[in-house]
């Protein structure tokens, strides 16, 4: 007997798949009290490459219609692992159209990614699964049908700090906005020293700020805040505006949240509740990124955060998004200023042939640059 050919073709994405991939993202959304569609307009591949040294996008193509019905991304990043700079694998953007879910696409897609994994660049990957997405968590952690192991590593909280309804305040003079060319190398040295103490935190280089690099697209040295102690850089924080190539669009609200939204809208005018846009509107947010503080000094971090919030309050944006993992010493500071958080589980993903000694230590607090997820 001959096996019937599958309706779906699994392969690496082509440049001319851009429109189909963006359409797939527009049709998918995250379940939860606030249903969000994570979109990459006007260029899917530009948004997919943020934070990566190399990016490969896998697609499932309907051979009858030519439509892209599923996608997943595999990337190689530069990060600190157990205190040393190493390549890190990252899996992201797993999306499948509803009518293609009850198929073998997931298993076949991971077989395709495993073929890419044969390049030997990394022994394992990190990924995140949003809390509340129980179907994805249950399937991905089941280990069935040849799926790799998904091992919990920690929790990531993306705090939403309001940039509205607050009175602008004069800020202290210890923080400067914008890094001059001669100060950028010192800022990156401070940042990399700090990140080396965290697990999976990115390692940055001067060339990452170049116009030809996809690593920090849309971010310049002028977006970097520096905390100075004497002549030394004691801490850093960048404000990254990604609205031009990544958007979070509100698809809808749960029944409960929809019912109380009018009251929350009124309370939000006084900074007492989160601001919830109308269905179909995007959340005009900014990201806090490239965070560091010499000797993990909470006062330095507080000074940087206060300066950023002061500068960007009532500037046309709704939230500053700042991601920290459980156990991070700065989490209590951020939580006090946050009106809501989006929580995710962090997982280390590997196939059975990964040697135990190649896996990361669990003794360090993880840190993922939430702006690049």
Tab-separated table of C-alpha atoms in Angstrom:
chain	number	residue	atom	x	y	z
A	1	UNK	CA	0.000	0.000	0.000
A	2	UNK	CA	1.160	3.529	-0.741
A	3	UNK	CA	0.829	6.308	1.837
A	4	UNK	CA	-1.342	9.208	0.775
A	5	UNK	CA	0.656	12.407	0.391
A	6	UNK	CA	-0.019	15.001	3.063
A	7	UNK	CA	-2.049	18.050	2.226
A	8	UNK	CA	0.507	20.220	4.019
A	9	UNK	CA	4.107	20.835	3.007
A	10	UNK	CA	6.618	21.634	5.778
A	11	UNK	CA	9.549	23.768	4.671
A	12	UNK	CA	11.573	26.851	5.452
A	13	UNK	CA	9.812	30.123	4.705
A	14	UNK	CA	10.621	32.089	1.573
A	15	UNK	CA	10.833	35.901	1.332
A	16	UNK	CA	7.615	35.951	-0.708
A	17	UNK	CA	5.773	34.345	2.244
A	18	UNK	CA	5.831	37.668	4.076
A	19	UNK	CA	2.223	38.654	3.381
A	20	UNK	CA	0.911	35.170	4.204
A	21	UNK	CA	2.841	35.068	7.485
A	22	UNK	CA	1.531	38.475	8.533
A	23	UNK	CA	-2.007	37.338	7.701
A	24	UNK	CA	-1.525	34.242	9.874
A	25	UNK	CA	-0.453	36.380	12.829
A	26	UNK	CA	-3.453	38.653	12.371
A	27	UNK	CA	-5.763	35.626	12.557
A	28	UNK	CA	-4.192	34.224	15.737
A	29	UNK	CA	-4.514	35.614	19.240
A	30	UNK	CA	-3.616	34.809	22.829
A	31	UNK	CA	-6.479	33.719	25.036
A	32	UNK	CA	-6.936	35.370	28.411
A	33	UNK	CA	-8.857	38.234	30.005
A	34	UNK	CA	-7.343	40.506	27.338
A	35	UNK	CA	-7.093	38.735	23.989
A	36	UNK	CA	-4.109	40.031	22.050
A	37	UNK	CA	-2.974	39.449	18.489
A	38	UNK	CA	0.820	39.795	18.253
A	39	UNK	CA	1.465	41.207	14.812
A	40	UNK	CA	4.527	42.156	12.749
A	41	UNK	CA	3.527	44.849	10.333
A	42	UNK	CA	4.666	45.790	7.749
A	43	UNK	CA	7.473	43.172	7.535
A	44	UNK	CA	7.208	39.786	9.246
A	45	UNK	CA	10.877	38.900	8.832
A	46	UNK	CA	12.094	42.196	10.273
A	47	UNK	CA	10.181	41.616	13.493
A	48	UNK	CA	11.229	37.956	13.610
A	49	UNK	CA	14.923	38.836	13.525
A	50	UNK	CA	15.019	41.147	16.536
A	51	UNK	CA	17.580	39.982	19.110
A	52	UNK	CA	18.926	37.214	16.902
A	53	UNK	CA	22.216	36.460	15.193
A	54	UNK	CA	20.441	34.080	12.832
A	55	UNK	CA	16.749	33.303	12.298
A	56	UNK	CA	15.024	30.455	10.464
A	57	UNK	CA	11.248	30.433	10.008
A	58	UNK	CA	9.458	27.121	9.364
A	59	UNK	CA	6.062	27.122	7.665
A	60	UNK	CA	3.340	24.607	6.867
A	61	UNK	CA	1.867	25.313	3.459
A	62	UNK	CA	-1.527	24.100	2.267
A	63	UNK	CA	-0.752	22.478	-1.085
A	64	UNK	CA	-4.353	22.966	-2.268
A	65	UNK	CA	-4.620	26.696	-1.588
A	66	UNK	CA	-1.011	27.796	-1.137
A	67	UNK	CA	-1.908	29.401	2.202
A	68	UNK	CA	0.515	29.343	5.148
A	69	UNK	CA	-1.385	27.636	7.985
A	70	UNK	CA	1.345	27.264	10.595
A	71	UNK	CA	4.697	28.752	11.509
A	72	UNK	CA	7.485	28.499	14.070
A	73	UNK	CA	10.811	30.246	14.498
A	74	UNK	CA	14.253	28.937	15.454
A	75	UNK	CA	16.927	31.489	16.284
A	76	UNK	CA	20.497	31.631	17.498
A	77	UNK	CA	21.343	34.350	20.009
A	78	UNK	CA	24.398	35.590	21.865
A	79	UNK	CA	23.879	35.224	25.612
A	80	UNK	CA	25.498	34.617	28.977
A	81	UNK	CA	25.115	31.026	30.123
A	82	UNK	CA	26.616	30.039	33.466
A	83	UNK	CA	28.641	33.250	33.400
A	84	UNK	CA	30.199	32.773	29.942
A	85	UNK	CA	29.227	34.237	26.586
A	86	UNK	CA	27.825	31.447	24.397
A	87	UNK	CA	25.322	30.899	21.571
A	88	UNK	CA	21.787	30.279	22.804
A	89	UNK	CA	18.922	28.688	20.896
A	90	UNK	CA	15.514	30.329	21.011
A	91	UNK	CA	12.160	28.974	19.785
A	92	UNK	CA	9.283	31.377	19.191
A	93	UNK	CA	6.209	32.414	17.215
A	94	UNK	CA	4.488	29.027	17.158
A	95	UNK	CA	1.171	29.735	15.432
A	96	UNK	CA	-1.308	27.365	13.763
A	97	UNK	CA	-4.558	28.248	12.059
A	98	UNK	CA	-7.594	26.787	13.829
A	99	UNK	CA	-8.636	24.540	10.948
A	100	UNK	CA	-5.187	22.898	10.877
A	101	UNK	CA	-4.782	22.185	14.588
A	102	UNK	CA	-6.043	18.593	14.705
A	103	UNK	CA	-3.411	17.296	12.309
A	104	UNK	CA	0.139	15.968	12.478
A	105	UNK	CA	1.551	19.419	11.717
A	106	UNK	CA	3.080	19.958	15.151
A	107	UNK	CA	5.073	16.726	15.120
A	108	UNK	CA	6.130	17.222	11.510
A	109	UNK	CA	7.132	20.803	12.191
A	110	UNK	CA	9.365	19.757	15.063
A	111	UNK	CA	10.961	17.091	12.895
A	112	UNK	CA	11.837	19.867	10.462
A	113	UNK	CA	13.306	21.992	13.262
A	114	UNK	CA	15.310	19.007	14.450
A	115	UNK	CA	16.875	18.740	10.995
A	116	UNK	CA	17.937	22.382	11.391
A	117	UNK	CA	19.197	21.548	14.885
A	118	UNK	CA	21.648	19.096	13.295
A	119	UNK	CA	23.912	22.077	12.512
A	120	UNK	CA	25.154	21.664	16.087
A	121	UNK	CA	25.213	25.387	16.852
A	122	UNK	CA	23.419	24.957	20.200
A	123	UNK	CA	22.643	21.976	22.459
A	124	UNK	CA	19.231	23.283	23.612
A	125	UNK	CA	16.748	26.148	23.335
A	126	UNK	CA	14.766	28.432	25.590
A	127	UNK	CA	11.182	29.439	24.964
A	128	UNK	CA	8.212	30.903	26.805
A	129	UNK	CA	4.575	29.807	27.113
A	130	UNK	CA	2.010	32.323	28.318
A	131	UNK	CA	0.182	31.497	31.525
A	132	UNK	CA	-3.391	30.598	30.692
A	133	UNK	CA	-2.450	28.976	27.396
A	134	UNK	CA	-3.065	25.556	28.902
A	135	UNK	CA	-3.654	23.781	25.608
A	136	UNK	CA	-0.218	24.749	24.277
A	137	UNK	CA	1.479	23.949	27.577
A	138	UNK	CA	-0.208	20.554	27.829
A	139	UNK	CA	0.670	19.511	24.289
A	140	UNK	CA	4.214	20.864	24.192
A	141	UNK	CA	5.208	19.368	27.552
A	142	UNK	CA	3.656	15.965	26.795
A	143	UNK	CA	6.779	14.592	25.090
A	144	UNK	CA	4.605	12.659	22.653
A	145	UNK	CA	4.942	12.168	18.906
A	146	UNK	CA	8.660	12.862	18.940
A	147	UNK	CA	8.381	16.296	20.542
A	148	UNK	CA	11.461	17.488	22.427
A	149	UNK	CA	11.500	17.748	26.210
A	150	UNK	CA	10.080	20.976	27.660
A	151	UNK	CA	11.523	21.457	31.148
A	152	UNK	CA	10.281	24.381	33.304
A	153	UNK	CA	13.059	26.804	34.195
A	154	UNK	CA	11.330	29.781	35.776
A	155	UNK	CA	8.673	32.458	35.481
A	156	UNK	CA	8.808	35.667	33.477
A	157	UNK	CA	6.594	38.603	34.383
A	158	UNK	CA	6.099	41.415	31.890
A	159	UNK	CA	5.018	44.373	33.996
A	160	UNK	CA	2.824	47.066	32.447
A	161	UNK	CA	3.746	50.453	33.893
A	162	UNK	CA	1.268	53.213	33.010
A	163	UNK	CA	2.436	56.221	31.018
A	164	UNK	CA	-0.804	58.159	31.428
A	165	UNK	CA	-2.792	59.951	34.105
A	166	UNK	CA	0.332	60.884	36.020
A	167	UNK	CA	1.735	64.295	36.756
A	168	UNK	CA	5.128	64.940	35.225
A	169	UNK	CA	7.796	65.441	37.840
A	170	UNK	CA	11.205	67.015	37.709
A	171	UNK	CA	13.826	64.294	37.834
A	172	UNK	CA	17.238	64.136	39.411
A	173	UNK	CA	20.385	65.060	37.558
A	174	UNK	CA	22.178	61.746	38.049
A	175	UNK	CA	20.660	60.232	34.901
A	176	UNK	CA	21.465	61.378	31.378
A	177	UNK	CA	19.456	60.548	28.268
A	178	UNK	CA	21.473	59.416	25.254
A	179	UNK	CA	24.909	57.828	25.115
A	180	UNK	CA	27.563	59.755	23.199
A	181	UNK	CA	29.759	57.616	20.901
A	182	UNK	CA	32.627	57.680	23.391
A	183	UNK	CA	30.288	56.582	26.221
A	184	UNK	CA	28.568	53.726	24.399
A	185	UNK	CA	31.398	51.247	24.921
A	186	UNK	CA	31.403	52.001	28.659
A	187	UNK	CA	27.626	51.571	28.800
A	188	UNK	CA	27.845	48.168	27.099
A	189	UNK	CA	30.645	47.132	29.447
A	190	UNK	CA	28.394	47.950	32.420
A	191	UNK	CA	25.484	46.117	30.821
A	192	UNK	CA	27.469	42.983	29.967
A	193	UNK	CA	29.033	42.810	33.438
A	194	UNK	CA	25.563	42.869	34.921
A	195	UNK	CA	24.090	40.389	32.447
A	196	UNK	CA	26.926	37.920	32.999
A	197	UNK	CA	25.492	37.199	36.449
A	198	UNK	CA	22.100	36.212	35.018
A	199	UNK	CA	21.122	33.121	33.043
A	200	UNK	CA	20.306	33.591	29.327
A	201	UNK	CA	20.765	37.380	29.481
A	202	UNK	CA	21.917	38.810	26.136
A	203	UNK	CA	25.531	39.766	25.443
A	204	UNK	CA	25.759	42.946	23.389
A	205	UNK	CA	28.467	44.436	21.180
A	206	UNK	CA	28.972	47.824	19.576
A	207	UNK	CA	28.112	46.494	16.128
A	208	UNK	CA	24.642	45.545	17.382
A	209	UNK	CA	23.784	49.257	17.194
A	210	UNK	CA	24.754	49.398	13.520
A	211	UNK	CA	22.093	50.137	10.912
A	212	UNK	CA	22.756	46.813	9.171
A	213	UNK	CA	22.284	44.722	12.316
A	214	UNK	CA	18.844	43.196	13.004
A	215	UNK	CA	19.731	42.750	16.674
A	216	UNK	CA	18.529	46.126	17.952
A	217	UNK	CA	16.507	47.434	15.027
A	218	UNK	CA	14.853	50.717	15.901
A	219	UNK	CA	17.061	51.314	18.948
A	220	UNK	CA	19.871	53.850	18.942
A	221	UNK	CA	22.421	55.106	21.406
A	222	UNK	CA	20.158	58.119	21.866
A	223	UNK	CA	17.511	55.859	23.439
A	224	UNK	CA	19.858	54.754	26.209
A	225	UNK	CA	19.661	56.242	29.707
A	226	UNK	CA	22.832	56.262	31.794
A	227	UNK	CA	23.117	56.626	35.549
A	228	UNK	CA	26.413	58.286	36.408
A	229	UNK	CA	28.266	58.065	39.695
A	230	UNK	CA	31.109	60.477	39.352
A	231	UNK	CA	32.642	59.701	35.965
A	232	UNK	CA	31.618	56.066	35.976
A	233	UNK	CA	28.525	54.540	34.410
A	234	UNK	CA	26.685	52.781	37.234
A	235	UNK	CA	23.597	51.633	35.355
A	236	UNK	CA	21.741	51.616	32.060
A	237	UNK	CA	18.188	51.417	30.728
A	238	UNK	CA	16.937	51.895	27.186
A	239	UNK	CA	13.497	52.886	25.928
A	240	UNK	CA	12.739	50.909	22.773
A	241	UNK	CA	9.865	51.982	20.527
A	242	UNK	CA	8.881	48.968	18.400
A	243	UNK	CA	5.457	50.143	17.262
A	244	UNK	CA	6.739	50.560	13.711
A	245	UNK	CA	7.375	46.830	13.260
A	246	UNK	CA	5.676	44.942	16.132
A	247	UNK	CA	2.160	45.515	17.425
A	248	UNK	CA	-0.093	44.067	20.124
A	249	UNK	CA	-3.667	44.438	18.858
A	250	UNK	CA	-6.677	43.926	21.142
A	251	UNK	CA	-8.924	41.253	19.613
A	252	UNK	CA	-11.380	41.157	22.490
A	253	UNK	CA	-11.966	40.811	26.226
A	254	UNK	CA	-13.371	38.101	28.418
A	255	UNK	CA	-17.037	38.517	29.351
A	256	UNK	CA	-16.149	39.675	32.857
A	257	UNK	CA	-13.521	42.176	31.755
A	258	UNK	CA	-15.773	43.511	28.991
A	259	UNK	CA	-18.513	44.149	31.565
A	260	UNK	CA	-16.321	46.190	33.893
A	261	UNK	CA	-14.290	47.917	31.165
A	262	UNK	CA	-16.335	51.181	31.306
A	263	UNK	CA	-15.604	51.494	35.029
A	264	UNK	CA	-11.940	50.704	34.476
A	265	UNK	CA	-11.770	53.320	31.725
A	266	UNK	CA	-12.985	55.953	34.166
A	267	UNK	CA	-10.591	54.802	36.902
A	268	UNK	CA	-7.694	54.765	34.425
A	269	UNK	CA	-8.024	58.531	33.986
A	270	UNK	CA	-6.821	58.871	37.577
A	271	UNK	CA	-4.150	56.184	37.288
A	272	UNK	CA	-6.200	53.753	39.403
A	273	UNK	CA	-6.694	51.003	36.805
A	274	UNK	CA	-5.150	49.761	33.568
A	275	UNK	CA	-6.177	51.530	30.380
A	276	UNK	CA	-7.893	49.054	28.038
A	277	UNK	CA	-8.165	50.085	24.365
A	278	UNK	CA	-11.206	49.346	22.250
A	279	UNK	CA	-11.362	46.121	20.268
A	280	UNK	CA	-9.271	46.378	17.113
A	281	UNK	CA	-6.904	48.984	18.556
A	282	UNK	CA	-3.244	48.365	19.244
A	283	UNK	CA	-1.563	49.017	22.559
A	284	UNK	CA	0.941	51.832	21.891
A	285	UNK	CA	3.635	50.607	24.249
A	286	UNK	CA	7.324	51.146	24.836
A	287	UNK	CA	9.810	48.558	26.084
A	288	UNK	CA	12.352	49.003	28.843
A	289	UNK	CA	15.477	47.149	27.706
A	290	UNK	CA	19.247	46.910	28.251
A	291	UNK	CA	18.771	47.153	32.015
A	292	UNK	CA	21.811	47.068	34.278
A	293	UNK	CA	22.926	48.292	37.669
A	294	UNK	CA	26.421	48.058	39.082
A	295	UNK	CA	26.526	45.633	42.007
A	296	UNK	CA	22.738	45.176	41.561
A	297	UNK	CA	22.248	48.509	43.317
A	298	UNK	CA	18.478	48.981	43.669
A	299	UNK	CA	18.879	52.740	44.116
A	300	UNK	CA	20.544	53.016	40.701
A	301	UNK	CA	17.756	51.026	39.072
A	302	UNK	CA	15.121	53.142	40.843
A	303	UNK	CA	16.779	56.335	39.609
A	304	UNK	CA	16.828	55.093	36.024
A	305	UNK	CA	13.218	53.920	36.141
A	306	UNK	CA	12.026	57.209	37.640
A	307	UNK	CA	13.825	59.150	34.902
A	308	UNK	CA	12.294	57.029	32.143
A	309	UNK	CA	8.756	57.260	33.549
A	310	UNK	CA	9.114	61.014	34.046
A	311	UNK	CA	10.306	61.577	30.478
A	312	UNK	CA	7.675	59.380	28.820
A	313	UNK	CA	4.553	60.082	30.889
A	314	UNK	CA	1.742	61.551	28.765
A	315	UNK	CA	3.887	61.339	25.634
A	316	UNK	CA	1.293	59.407	23.622
A	317	UNK	CA	2.024	55.878	24.866
A	318	UNK	CA	-0.046	53.727	27.193
A	319	UNK	CA	2.436	51.422	28.920
A	320	UNK	CA	6.115	50.848	29.497
A	321	UNK	CA	6.679	47.086	29.352
A	322	UNK	CA	9.437	45.786	31.601
A	323	UNK	CA	10.162	42.070	31.978
A	324	UNK	CA	11.811	40.447	34.992
A	325	UNK	CA	11.910	36.864	36.178
A	326	UNK	CA	10.891	35.554	39.570
A	327	UNK	CA	13.638	36.113	42.099
A	328	UNK	CA	15.017	39.208	40.387
A	329	UNK	CA	15.949	41.755	43.064
A	330	UNK	CA	14.290	44.632	41.171
A	331	UNK	CA	10.886	42.946	40.811
A	332	UNK	CA	9.392	44.481	43.989
A	333	UNK	CA	10.313	47.979	42.765
A	334	UNK	CA	8.620	47.456	39.405
A	335	UNK	CA	5.589	45.695	40.822
A	336	UNK	CA	4.709	48.767	42.894
A	337	UNK	CA	4.478	50.861	39.708
A	338	UNK	CA	2.693	48.244	37.596
A	339	UNK	CA	-1.064	48.066	36.982
A	340	UNK	CA	-1.006	44.647	35.313
A	341	UNK	CA	1.406	41.904	34.297
A	342	UNK	CA	1.568	39.290	31.563
A	343	UNK	CA	3.055	36.114	33.021
A	344	UNK	CA	4.842	33.335	31.165
A	345	UNK	CA	6.665	30.130	31.961
A	346	UNK	CA	10.256	29.758	30.775
A	347	UNK	CA	11.224	26.353	29.413
A	348	UNK	CA	14.475	24.733	28.358
A	349	UNK	CA	13.808	22.629	25.253
A	350	UNK	CA	16.038	19.772	24.089
A	351	UNK	CA	15.977	16.410	22.352
A	352	UNK	CA	16.921	13.153	24.037
A	353	UNK	CA	20.434	13.119	22.590
A	354	UNK	CA	21.382	16.268	24.537
A	355	UNK	CA	23.981	15.340	27.147
A	356	UNK	CA	23.048	16.335	30.735
A	357	UNK	CA	26.334	18.202	31.192
A	358	UNK	CA	25.376	20.476	28.282
A	359	UNK	CA	22.258	21.765	30.035
A	360	UNK	CA	22.316	25.069	31.939
A	361	UNK	CA	22.755	25.323	35.685
A	362	UNK	CA	19.657	26.188	37.685
A	363	UNK	CA	21.582	28.250	40.236
A	364	UNK	CA	21.211	31.596	38.461
A	365	UNK	CA	18.207	33.857	38.020
A	366	UNK	CA	17.122	33.837	34.362
A	367	UNK	CA	16.743	37.023	32.394
A	368	UNK	CA	15.188	37.330	28.954
A	369	UNK	CA	15.098	40.623	27.046
A	370	UNK	CA	11.317	40.873	26.818
A	371	UNK	CA	11.563	43.329	23.899
A	372	UNK	CA	13.056	40.552	21.764
A	373	UNK	CA	10.479	37.830	22.540
